[in-house]
Short mmCIF file of C-alpha atoms in Angstrom, two decimals:
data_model
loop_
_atom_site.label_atom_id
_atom_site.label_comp_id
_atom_site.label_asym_id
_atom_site.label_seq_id
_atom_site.Cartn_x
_atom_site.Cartn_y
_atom_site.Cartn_z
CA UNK A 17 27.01 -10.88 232.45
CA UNK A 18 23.91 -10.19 234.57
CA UNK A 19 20.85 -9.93 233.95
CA UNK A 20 18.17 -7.64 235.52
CA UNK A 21 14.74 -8.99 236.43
CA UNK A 22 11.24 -7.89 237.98
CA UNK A 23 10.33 -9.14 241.47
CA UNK A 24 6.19 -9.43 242.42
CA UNK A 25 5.86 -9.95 246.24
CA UNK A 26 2.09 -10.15 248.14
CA UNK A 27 1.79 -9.98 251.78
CA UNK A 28 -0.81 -11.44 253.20
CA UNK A 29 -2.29 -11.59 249.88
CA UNK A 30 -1.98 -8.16 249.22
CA UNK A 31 0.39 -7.00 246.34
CA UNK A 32 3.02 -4.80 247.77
CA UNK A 33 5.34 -4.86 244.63
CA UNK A 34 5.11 -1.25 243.66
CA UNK A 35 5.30 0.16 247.37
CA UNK A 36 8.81 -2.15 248.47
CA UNK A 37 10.23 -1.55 244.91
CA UNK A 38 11.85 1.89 246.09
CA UNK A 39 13.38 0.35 248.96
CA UNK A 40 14.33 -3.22 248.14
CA UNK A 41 18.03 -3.54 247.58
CA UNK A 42 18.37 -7.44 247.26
CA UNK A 43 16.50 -10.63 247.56
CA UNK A 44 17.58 -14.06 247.76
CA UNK A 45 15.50 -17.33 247.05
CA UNK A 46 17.31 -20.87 248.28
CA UNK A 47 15.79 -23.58 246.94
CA UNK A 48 17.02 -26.93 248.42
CA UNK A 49 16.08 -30.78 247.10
CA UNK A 50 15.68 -32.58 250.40
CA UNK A 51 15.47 -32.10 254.62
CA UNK A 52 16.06 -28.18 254.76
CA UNK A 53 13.22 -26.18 254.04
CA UNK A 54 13.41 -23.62 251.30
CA UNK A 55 13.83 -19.99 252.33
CA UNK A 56 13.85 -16.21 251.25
CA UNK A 57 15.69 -13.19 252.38
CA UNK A 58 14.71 -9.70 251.50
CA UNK A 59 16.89 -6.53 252.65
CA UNK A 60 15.13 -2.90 252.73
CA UNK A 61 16.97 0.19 253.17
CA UNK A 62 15.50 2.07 256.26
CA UNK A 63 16.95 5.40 256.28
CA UNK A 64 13.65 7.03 256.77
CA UNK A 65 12.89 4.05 259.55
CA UNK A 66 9.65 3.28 258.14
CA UNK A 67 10.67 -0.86 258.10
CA UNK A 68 11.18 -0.83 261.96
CA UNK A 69 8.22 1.82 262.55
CA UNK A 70 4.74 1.74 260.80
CA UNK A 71 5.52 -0.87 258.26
CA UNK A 72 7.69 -3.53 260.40
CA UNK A 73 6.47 -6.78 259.19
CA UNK A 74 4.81 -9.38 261.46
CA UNK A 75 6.30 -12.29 262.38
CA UNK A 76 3.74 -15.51 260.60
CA UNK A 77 2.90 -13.14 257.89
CA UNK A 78 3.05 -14.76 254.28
CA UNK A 79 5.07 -13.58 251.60
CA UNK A 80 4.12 -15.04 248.06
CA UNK A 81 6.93 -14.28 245.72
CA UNK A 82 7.79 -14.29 241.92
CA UNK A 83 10.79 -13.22 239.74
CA UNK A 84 10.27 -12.10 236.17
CA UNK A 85 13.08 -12.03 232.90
CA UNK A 86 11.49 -9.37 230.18
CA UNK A 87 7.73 -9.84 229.74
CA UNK A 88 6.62 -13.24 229.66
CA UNK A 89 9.36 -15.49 231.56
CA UNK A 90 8.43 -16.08 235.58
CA UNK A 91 9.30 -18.05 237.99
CA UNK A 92 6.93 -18.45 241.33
CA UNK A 93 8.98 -19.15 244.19
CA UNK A 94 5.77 -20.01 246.43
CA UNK A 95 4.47 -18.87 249.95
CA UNK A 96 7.01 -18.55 253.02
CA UNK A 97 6.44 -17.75 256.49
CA UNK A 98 8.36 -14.55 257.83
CA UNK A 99 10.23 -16.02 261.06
CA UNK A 100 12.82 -13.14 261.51
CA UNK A 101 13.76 -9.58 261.11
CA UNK A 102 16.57 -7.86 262.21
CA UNK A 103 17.53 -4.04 261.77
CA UNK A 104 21.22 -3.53 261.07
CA UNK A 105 23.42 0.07 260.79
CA UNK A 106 25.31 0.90 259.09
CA UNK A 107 23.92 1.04 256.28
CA UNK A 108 20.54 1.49 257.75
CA UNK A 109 18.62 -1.19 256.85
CA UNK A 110 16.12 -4.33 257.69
CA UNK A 111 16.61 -7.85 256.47
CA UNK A 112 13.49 -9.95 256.46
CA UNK A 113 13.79 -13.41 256.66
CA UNK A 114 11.39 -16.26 255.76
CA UNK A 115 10.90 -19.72 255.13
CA UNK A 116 8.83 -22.29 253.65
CA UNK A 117 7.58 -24.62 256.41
CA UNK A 118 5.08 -22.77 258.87
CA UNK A 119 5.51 -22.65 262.41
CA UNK A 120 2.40 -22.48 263.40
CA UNK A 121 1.33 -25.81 262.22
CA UNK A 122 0.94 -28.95 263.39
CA UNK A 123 3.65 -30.22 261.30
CA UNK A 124 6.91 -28.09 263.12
CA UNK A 125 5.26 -26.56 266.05
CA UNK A 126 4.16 -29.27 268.10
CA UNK A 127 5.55 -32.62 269.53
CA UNK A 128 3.42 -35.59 270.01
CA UNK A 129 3.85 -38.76 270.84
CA UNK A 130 2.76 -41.67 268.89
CA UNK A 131 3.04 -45.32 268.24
CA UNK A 132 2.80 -46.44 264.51
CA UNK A 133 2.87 -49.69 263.73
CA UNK A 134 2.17 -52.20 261.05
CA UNK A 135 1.08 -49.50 259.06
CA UNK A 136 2.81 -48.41 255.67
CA UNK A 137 4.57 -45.07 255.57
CA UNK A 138 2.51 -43.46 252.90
CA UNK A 139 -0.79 -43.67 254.90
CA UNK A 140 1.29 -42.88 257.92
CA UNK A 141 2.62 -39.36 256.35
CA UNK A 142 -0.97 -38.93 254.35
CA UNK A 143 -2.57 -39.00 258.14
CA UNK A 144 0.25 -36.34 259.16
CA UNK A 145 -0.27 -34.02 255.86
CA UNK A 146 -4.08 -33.88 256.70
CA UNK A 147 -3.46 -32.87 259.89
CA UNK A 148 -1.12 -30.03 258.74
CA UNK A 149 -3.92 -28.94 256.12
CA UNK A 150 -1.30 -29.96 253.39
CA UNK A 151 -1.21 -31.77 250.14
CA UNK A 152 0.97 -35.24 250.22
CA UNK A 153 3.33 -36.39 247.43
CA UNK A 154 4.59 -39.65 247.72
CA UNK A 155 7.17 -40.38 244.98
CA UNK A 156 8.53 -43.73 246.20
CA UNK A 157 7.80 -46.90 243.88
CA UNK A 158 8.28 -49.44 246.54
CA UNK A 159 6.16 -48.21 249.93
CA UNK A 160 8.08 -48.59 253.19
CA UNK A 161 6.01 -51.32 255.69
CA UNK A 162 6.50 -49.65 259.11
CA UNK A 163 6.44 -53.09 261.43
CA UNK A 164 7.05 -50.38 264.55
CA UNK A 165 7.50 -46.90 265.03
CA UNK A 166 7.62 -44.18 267.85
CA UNK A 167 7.33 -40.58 267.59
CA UNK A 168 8.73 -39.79 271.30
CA UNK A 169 7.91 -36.13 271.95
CA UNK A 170 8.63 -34.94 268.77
CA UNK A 171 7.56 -32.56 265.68
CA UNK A 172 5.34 -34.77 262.49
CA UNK A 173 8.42 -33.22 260.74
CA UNK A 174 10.81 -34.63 262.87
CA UNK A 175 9.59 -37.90 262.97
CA UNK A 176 8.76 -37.73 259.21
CA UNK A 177 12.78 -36.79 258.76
CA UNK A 178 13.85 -39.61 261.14
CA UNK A 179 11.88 -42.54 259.22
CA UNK A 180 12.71 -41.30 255.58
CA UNK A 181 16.27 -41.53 256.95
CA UNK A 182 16.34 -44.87 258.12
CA UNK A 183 14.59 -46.09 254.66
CA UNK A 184 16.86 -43.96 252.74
CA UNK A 185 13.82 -41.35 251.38
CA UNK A 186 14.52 -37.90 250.86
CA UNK A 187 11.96 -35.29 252.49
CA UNK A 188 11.20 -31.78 251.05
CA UNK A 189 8.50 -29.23 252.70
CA UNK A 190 7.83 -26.55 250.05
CA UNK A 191 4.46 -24.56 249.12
CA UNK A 192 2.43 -25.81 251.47
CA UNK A 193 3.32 -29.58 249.70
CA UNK A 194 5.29 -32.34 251.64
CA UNK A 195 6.79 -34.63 249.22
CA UNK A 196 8.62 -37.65 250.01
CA UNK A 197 11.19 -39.60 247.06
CA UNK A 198 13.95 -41.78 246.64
CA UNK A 199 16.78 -40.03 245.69
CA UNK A 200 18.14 -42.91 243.99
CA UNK A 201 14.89 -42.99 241.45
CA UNK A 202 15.76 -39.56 240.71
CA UNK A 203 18.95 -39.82 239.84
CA UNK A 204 18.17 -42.47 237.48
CA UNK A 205 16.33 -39.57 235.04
CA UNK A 206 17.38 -38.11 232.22
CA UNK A 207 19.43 -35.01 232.38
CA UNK A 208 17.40 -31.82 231.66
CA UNK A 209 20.01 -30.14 230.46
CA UNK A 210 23.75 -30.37 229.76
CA UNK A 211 26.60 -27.58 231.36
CA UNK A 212 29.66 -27.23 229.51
CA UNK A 213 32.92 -25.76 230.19
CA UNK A 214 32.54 -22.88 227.28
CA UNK A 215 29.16 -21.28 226.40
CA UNK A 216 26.91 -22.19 229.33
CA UNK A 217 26.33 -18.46 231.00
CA UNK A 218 28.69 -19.73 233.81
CA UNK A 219 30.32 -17.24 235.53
CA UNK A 220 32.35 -19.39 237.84
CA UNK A 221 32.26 -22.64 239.40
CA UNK A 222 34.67 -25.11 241.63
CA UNK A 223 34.22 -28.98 241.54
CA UNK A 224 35.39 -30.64 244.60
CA UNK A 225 36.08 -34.50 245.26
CA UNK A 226 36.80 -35.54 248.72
CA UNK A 227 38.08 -38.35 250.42
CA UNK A 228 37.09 -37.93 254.14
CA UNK A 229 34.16 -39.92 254.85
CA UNK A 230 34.27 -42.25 252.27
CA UNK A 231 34.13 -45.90 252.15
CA UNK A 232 34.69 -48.80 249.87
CA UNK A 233 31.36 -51.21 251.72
CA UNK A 234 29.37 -50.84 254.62
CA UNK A 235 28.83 -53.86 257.33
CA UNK A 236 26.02 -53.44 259.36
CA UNK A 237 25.72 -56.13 262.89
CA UNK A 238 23.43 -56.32 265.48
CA UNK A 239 22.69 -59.01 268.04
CA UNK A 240 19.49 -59.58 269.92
CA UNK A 241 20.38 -59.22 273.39
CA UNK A 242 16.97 -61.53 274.13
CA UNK A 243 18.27 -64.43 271.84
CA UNK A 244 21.82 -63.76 271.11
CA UNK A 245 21.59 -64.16 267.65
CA UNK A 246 23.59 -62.10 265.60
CA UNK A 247 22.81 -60.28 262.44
CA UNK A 248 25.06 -59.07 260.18
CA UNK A 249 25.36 -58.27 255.78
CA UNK A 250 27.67 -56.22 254.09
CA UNK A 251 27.65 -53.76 251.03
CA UNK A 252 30.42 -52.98 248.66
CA UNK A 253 30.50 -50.53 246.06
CA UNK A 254 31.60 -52.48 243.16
CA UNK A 255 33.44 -49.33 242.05
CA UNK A 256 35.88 -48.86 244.39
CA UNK A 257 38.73 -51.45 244.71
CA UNK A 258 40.04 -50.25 248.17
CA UNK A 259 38.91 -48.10 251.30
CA UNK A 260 37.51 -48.56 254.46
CA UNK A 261 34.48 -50.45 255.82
CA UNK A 262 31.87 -48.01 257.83
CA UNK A 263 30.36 -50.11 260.60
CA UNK A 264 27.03 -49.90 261.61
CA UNK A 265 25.42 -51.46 265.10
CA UNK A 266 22.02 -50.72 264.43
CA UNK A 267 19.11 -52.93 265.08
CA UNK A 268 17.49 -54.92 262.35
CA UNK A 269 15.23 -57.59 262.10
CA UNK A 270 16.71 -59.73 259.68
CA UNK A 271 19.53 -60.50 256.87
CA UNK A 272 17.41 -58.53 254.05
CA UNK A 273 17.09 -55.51 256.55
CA UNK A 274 20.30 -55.33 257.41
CA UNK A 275 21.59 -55.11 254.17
CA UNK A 276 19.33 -52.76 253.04
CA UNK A 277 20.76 -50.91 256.31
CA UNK A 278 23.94 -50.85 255.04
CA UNK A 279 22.76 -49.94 251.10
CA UNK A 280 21.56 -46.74 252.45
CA UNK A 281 23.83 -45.73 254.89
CA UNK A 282 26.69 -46.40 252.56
CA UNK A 283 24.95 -44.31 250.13
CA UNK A 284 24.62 -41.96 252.86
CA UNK A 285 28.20 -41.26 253.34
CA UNK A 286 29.64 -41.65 249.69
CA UNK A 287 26.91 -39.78 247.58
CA UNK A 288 28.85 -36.58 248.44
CA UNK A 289 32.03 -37.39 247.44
CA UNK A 290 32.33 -35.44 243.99
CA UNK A 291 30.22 -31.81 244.40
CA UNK A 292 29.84 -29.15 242.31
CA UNK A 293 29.18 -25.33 242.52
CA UNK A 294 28.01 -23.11 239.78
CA UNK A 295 26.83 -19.61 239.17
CA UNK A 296 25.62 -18.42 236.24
CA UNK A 297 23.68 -15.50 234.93
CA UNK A 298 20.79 -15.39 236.13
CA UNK A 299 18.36 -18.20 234.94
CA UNK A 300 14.89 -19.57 235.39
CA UNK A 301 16.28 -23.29 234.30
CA UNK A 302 18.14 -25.13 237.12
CA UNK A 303 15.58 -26.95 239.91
CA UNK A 304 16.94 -28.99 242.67
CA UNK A 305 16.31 -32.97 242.21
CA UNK A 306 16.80 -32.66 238.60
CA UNK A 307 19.84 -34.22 236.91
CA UNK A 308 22.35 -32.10 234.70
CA UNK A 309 25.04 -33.84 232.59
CA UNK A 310 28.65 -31.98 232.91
CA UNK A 311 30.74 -32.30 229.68
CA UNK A 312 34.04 -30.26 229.11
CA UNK A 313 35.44 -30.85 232.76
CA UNK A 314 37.67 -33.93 231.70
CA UNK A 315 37.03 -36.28 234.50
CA UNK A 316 34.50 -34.46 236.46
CA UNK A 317 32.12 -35.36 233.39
CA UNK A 318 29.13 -37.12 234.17
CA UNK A 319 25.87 -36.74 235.30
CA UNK A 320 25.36 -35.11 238.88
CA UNK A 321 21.82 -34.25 240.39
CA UNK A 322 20.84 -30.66 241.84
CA UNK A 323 20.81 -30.50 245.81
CA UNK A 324 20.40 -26.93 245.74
CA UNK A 325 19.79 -23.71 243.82
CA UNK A 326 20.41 -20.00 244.67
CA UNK A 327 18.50 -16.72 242.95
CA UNK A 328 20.50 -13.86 244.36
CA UNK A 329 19.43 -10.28 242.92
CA UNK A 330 20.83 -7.46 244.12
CA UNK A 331 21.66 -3.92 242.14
CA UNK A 332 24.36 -5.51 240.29
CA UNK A 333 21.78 -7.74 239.03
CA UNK A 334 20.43 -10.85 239.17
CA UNK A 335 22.44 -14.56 239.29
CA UNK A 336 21.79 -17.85 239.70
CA UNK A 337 23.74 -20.75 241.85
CA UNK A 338 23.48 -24.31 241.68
CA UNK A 339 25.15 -27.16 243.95
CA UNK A 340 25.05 -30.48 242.53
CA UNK A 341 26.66 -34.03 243.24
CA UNK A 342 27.26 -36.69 240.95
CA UNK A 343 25.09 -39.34 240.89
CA UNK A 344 25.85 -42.75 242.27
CA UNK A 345 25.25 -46.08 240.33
CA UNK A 346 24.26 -49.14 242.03
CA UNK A 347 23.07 -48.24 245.28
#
């Protein structure tokens, strides 16, 4: 129940597919929908020590990959940066590692500081995507005003992660591309495919729903320690008829912001509260941020969204992982 694929790999723009075939023994491509950065691991055998000798890879190097089913079916998995190597024995071999956010940019590498203010955040992470010589896509219907804020000695990234978190955006740095969406928009899709119990490829899977962490509504407060006033709103899921209240001291400027506050950081906490794992054979037609609908699971049916996906190949061939969570309504 595997299937067997051809892999294409460039370094540095030059095709070294046919020389790493004899010695590549598995490769595995992590594809992730929001504030990790995509990565790839390759492991060489090295009996001969030629992968910690004469062709030891350099670290900042660019590895361009692609997978291919039969003749005409590929998938490009993009460009990643090699960050780390390590040699390992026994068996004698070298695991390279890479990722898909560059460290030598502007973007990761260096901290700044900066004040941003009344500016909105899509010509605020346009500036920072120039600067990092990459393209900007800015999925969000409703732009974010920024009345104030300040990037203290940190990364673009970091600062880019910070303010999509407070606004409840989702961040993903992949192919030289930062895109920024509302995970909420995209769970409102339709599903691009369905997974059933029986007849799906799936080789196994677990479905997990929690109850740590969760809450029924979220009540954000915060008083003005110039003025004294207070300002407080509260959330509920409609959904749930009992649980606890997560409280949130944050400052906010007024009644609308603080309940948006506590939208997003209910949404936050609960939208992992029924996960999903699959593998299947392997499979060019899971991507994360899409939405799959579940049907044959009883009352884990529904409609969850992809948070990750996993193309493991190895010489017992080639599989594919997904993790998913089901998608929230309302908030």
């Amino acid at each position: 129940m595997v299937r067997r694929v051809q892999i294409g790999i460039k370094y540095n723009n030059k095709n070294i597919s046919e020389d790493i075939q004899p010695f590549l023994k598995a490769i595995t491509y992590t594809e992730v929908m929001s504030n990790e950065a995509d990565n790839i691991e390759l492991t060489v055998q090295n009996v001969n020590e030629l992968w910690n000798g004469e062709w030891l890879p350099d670290k900042g190097a660019i590895l361009d990959v692609f997978i291919k089913i039969c003749s005409t079916n590929s998938l490009s998995l993009g460009k990643f940066e090699i960050d780390e190597i390590s040699m390992n024995y026994p068996p004698s071999e070298v695991t390279i590692k890479a990722i898909s956010v560059p460290y030598n940019t502007n973007l990761r590498a260096v901290a700044h500081y900066k004040a941003w203010e009344k500016i909105r955040f899509s010509i605020c992470a346009k500036e920072i995507a120039k600067k990092a010589n990459m393209k900007l896509f800015f999925d969000v219907k409703n732009d974010v005003f920024l009345e104030r804020a300040e990037q203290v000695e940190e990364s673009d990234l970091a600062f880019l992660r910070q303010v999509c978190g407070d606004h409840g955006l989702a961040l993903k740095v992949s192919d030289e591309k930062i895109v920024i969406f509302k995970e909420k928009d995209y769970e409102k899709k339709d599903a691009k495919t369905t997974i059933t119990k029986i007849g799906s490829n799936i080789i196994n899977f677990s479905i997990t729903s929690k109850i740590r962490n969760i809450y029924r509504a979220c009540h954000v407060k915060y008083q003005d320690s110039k003025t004294g006033k207070v300002i407080e709103a509260t959330f509920t899921d409609s959904s749930k008829k009992e649980g606890k209240i997560l409280q949130v001291n944050e400052q906010v400027k007024n009644i609308a912001a603080a309940e948006s506050l506590a939208k997003s950081r209910l949404r936050s906490s609960n939208k992992n509260e029924l996960v999903g794992h699959f593998t299947f054979v392997g499979t060019f037609k899971y991507f994360s941020g899409n939405v799959v609908e579940l049907r044959g699971f009883r009352k884990f049916d529904g409609r969850y969204i992809i948070t990750k996906v996993t193309h493991a190949i190895d010489s017992s061939g080639y599989v594919t992982s997904i993790d998913c969570r089901r998608c929230l309504n309302g908030y």
